[in-house]
Coordinates of C-alpha atoms in Angstrom, one line a residue:
X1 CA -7.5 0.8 -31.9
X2 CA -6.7 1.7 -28.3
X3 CA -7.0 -1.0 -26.3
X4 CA -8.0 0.0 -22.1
X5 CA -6.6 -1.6 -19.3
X6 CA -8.4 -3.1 -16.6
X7 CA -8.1 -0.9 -13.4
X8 CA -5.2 -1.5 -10.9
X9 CA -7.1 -3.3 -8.0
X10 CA -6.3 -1.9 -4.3
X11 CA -7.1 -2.7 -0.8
X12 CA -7.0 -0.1 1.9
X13 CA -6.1 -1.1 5.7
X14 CA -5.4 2.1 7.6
X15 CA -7.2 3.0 11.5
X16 CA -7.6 6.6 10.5
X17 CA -10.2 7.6 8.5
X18 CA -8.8 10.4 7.3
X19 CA -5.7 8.6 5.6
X20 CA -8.3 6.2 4.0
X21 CA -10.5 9.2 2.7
X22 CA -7.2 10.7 1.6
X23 CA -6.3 7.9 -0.5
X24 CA -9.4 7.1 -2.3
X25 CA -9.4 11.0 -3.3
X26 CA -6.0 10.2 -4.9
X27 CA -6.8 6.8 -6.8
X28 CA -10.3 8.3 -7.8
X29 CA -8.4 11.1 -9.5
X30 CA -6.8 8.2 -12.1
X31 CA -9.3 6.2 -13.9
X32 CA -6.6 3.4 -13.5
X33 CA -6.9 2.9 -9.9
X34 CA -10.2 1.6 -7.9
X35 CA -10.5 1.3 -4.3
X36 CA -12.0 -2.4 -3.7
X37 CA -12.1 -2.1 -0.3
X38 CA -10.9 -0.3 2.8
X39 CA -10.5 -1.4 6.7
X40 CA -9.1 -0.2 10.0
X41 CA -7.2 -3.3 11.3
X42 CA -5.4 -6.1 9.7
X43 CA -7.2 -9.2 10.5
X44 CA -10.4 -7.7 8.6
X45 CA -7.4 -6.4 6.1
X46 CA -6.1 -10.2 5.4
X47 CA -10.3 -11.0 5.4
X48 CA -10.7 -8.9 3.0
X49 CA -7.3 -10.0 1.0
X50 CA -8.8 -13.6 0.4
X51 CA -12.3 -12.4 -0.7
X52 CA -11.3 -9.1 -2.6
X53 CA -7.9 -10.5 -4.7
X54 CA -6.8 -6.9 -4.6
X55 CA -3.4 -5.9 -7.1
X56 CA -2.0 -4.0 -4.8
X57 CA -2.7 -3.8 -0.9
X58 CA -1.8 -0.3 1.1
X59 CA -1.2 -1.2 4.5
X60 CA -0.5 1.2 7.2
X61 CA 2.1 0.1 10.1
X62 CA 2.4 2.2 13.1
X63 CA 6.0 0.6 14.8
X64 CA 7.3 -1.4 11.8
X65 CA 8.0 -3.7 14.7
X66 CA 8.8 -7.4 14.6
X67 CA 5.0 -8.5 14.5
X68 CA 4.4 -5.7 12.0
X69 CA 7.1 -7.2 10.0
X70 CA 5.8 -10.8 10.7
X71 CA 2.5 -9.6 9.5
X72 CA 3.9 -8.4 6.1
X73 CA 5.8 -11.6 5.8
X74 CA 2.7 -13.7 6.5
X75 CA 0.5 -11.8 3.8
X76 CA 3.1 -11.9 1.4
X77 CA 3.4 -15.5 1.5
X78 CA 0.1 -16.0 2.0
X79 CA -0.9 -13.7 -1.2
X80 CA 1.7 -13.7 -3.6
X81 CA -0.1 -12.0 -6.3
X82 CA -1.2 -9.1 -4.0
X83 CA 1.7 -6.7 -3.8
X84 CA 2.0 -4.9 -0.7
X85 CA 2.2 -1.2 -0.1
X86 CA 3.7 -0.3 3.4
X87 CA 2.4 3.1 4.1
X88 CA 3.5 4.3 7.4
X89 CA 4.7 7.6 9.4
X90 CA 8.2 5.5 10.3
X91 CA 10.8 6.7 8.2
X92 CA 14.0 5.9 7.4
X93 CA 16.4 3.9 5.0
X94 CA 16.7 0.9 7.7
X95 CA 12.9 1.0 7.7
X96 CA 12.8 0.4 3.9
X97 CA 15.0 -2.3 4.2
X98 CA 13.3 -4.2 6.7
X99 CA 10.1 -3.8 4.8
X100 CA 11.4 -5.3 1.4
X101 CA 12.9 -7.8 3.2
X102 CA 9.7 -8.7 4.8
X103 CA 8.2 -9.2 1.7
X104 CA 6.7 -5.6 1.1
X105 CA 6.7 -4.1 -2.7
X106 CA 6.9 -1.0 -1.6
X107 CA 7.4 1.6 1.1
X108 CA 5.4 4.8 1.4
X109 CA 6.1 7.9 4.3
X110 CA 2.8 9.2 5.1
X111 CA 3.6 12.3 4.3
X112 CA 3.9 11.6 0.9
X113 CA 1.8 13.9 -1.4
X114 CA -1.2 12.7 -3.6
X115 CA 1.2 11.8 -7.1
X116 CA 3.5 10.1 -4.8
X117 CA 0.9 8.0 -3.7
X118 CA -0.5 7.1 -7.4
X119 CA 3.1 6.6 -8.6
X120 CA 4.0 3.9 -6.1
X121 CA 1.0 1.9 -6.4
X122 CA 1.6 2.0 -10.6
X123 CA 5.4 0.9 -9.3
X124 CA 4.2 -1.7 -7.5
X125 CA 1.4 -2.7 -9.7
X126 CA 4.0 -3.4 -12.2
X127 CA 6.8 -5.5 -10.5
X128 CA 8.5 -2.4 -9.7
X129 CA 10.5 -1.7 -6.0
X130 CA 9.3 1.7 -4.4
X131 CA 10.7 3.8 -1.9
X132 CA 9.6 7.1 -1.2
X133 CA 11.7 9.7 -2.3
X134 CA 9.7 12.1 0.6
X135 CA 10.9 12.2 4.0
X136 CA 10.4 14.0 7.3
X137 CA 12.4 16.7 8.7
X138 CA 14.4 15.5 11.3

């Protein structure tokens, strides 16, 4: 008997359109993943967080700045069964750091391809640390 298990839950919150489109295409390609719900801006993103219950949250940050990191920390502690998925064009191993440290499950650069994507939110699903293995030119 195969036994099916239940989709991985995820929360979108990401100002461009284009980056949310882009990663429901992705998770729509897997049975495995479902988009719950998707926002532009944070507060409606933490909203959403208390109502929703997602698994896994992907949560764009533009500076990875102190109140960005605040943020993360916040939602973390706030929603401790939600794992958090930075996704963010800021890149670099310092970056990473701060992220985790923050309370994030994972970091993503945004210019990650569509596995990449699908594999870090099963990472992070899972218990799993990610940090993308894709980085910009510099």
């Amino acid at each position: 008997m195969i036994f099916m298990s239940a989709p991985i839950r995820i929360l979108v919150v990401d100002p461009h359109e284009l980056m949310r489109a882009g990663i429901r295409l992705a998770c729509e390609a897997k049975n495995q993943l479902q988009i719950v719900g998707e926002t532009d801006n944070l507060a409606a993103g933490s909203e959403l967080v208390a109502d929703l219950s997602p698994d896994v949250l992907i949560l764009d940050l533009a500076r990875c700045d102190a109140d960005e990191l605040t943020a993360i920390h916040e939602l973390h502690v706030q929603f401790p069964e939600t794992k958090l998925l930075v996704f963010t064009a800021v890149d670099g191993s310092d970056v990473a750091s701060r992220l985790l440290s923050a309370g994030a499950s994972g970091y993503l650069i945004k210019i990650a391809g569509l596995d990449e994507i699908r594999v870090a939110i099963q990472c992070v699903h899972v218990g799993r640390t990610f940090i993308s293995h894709t980085h910009s030119m510099e």
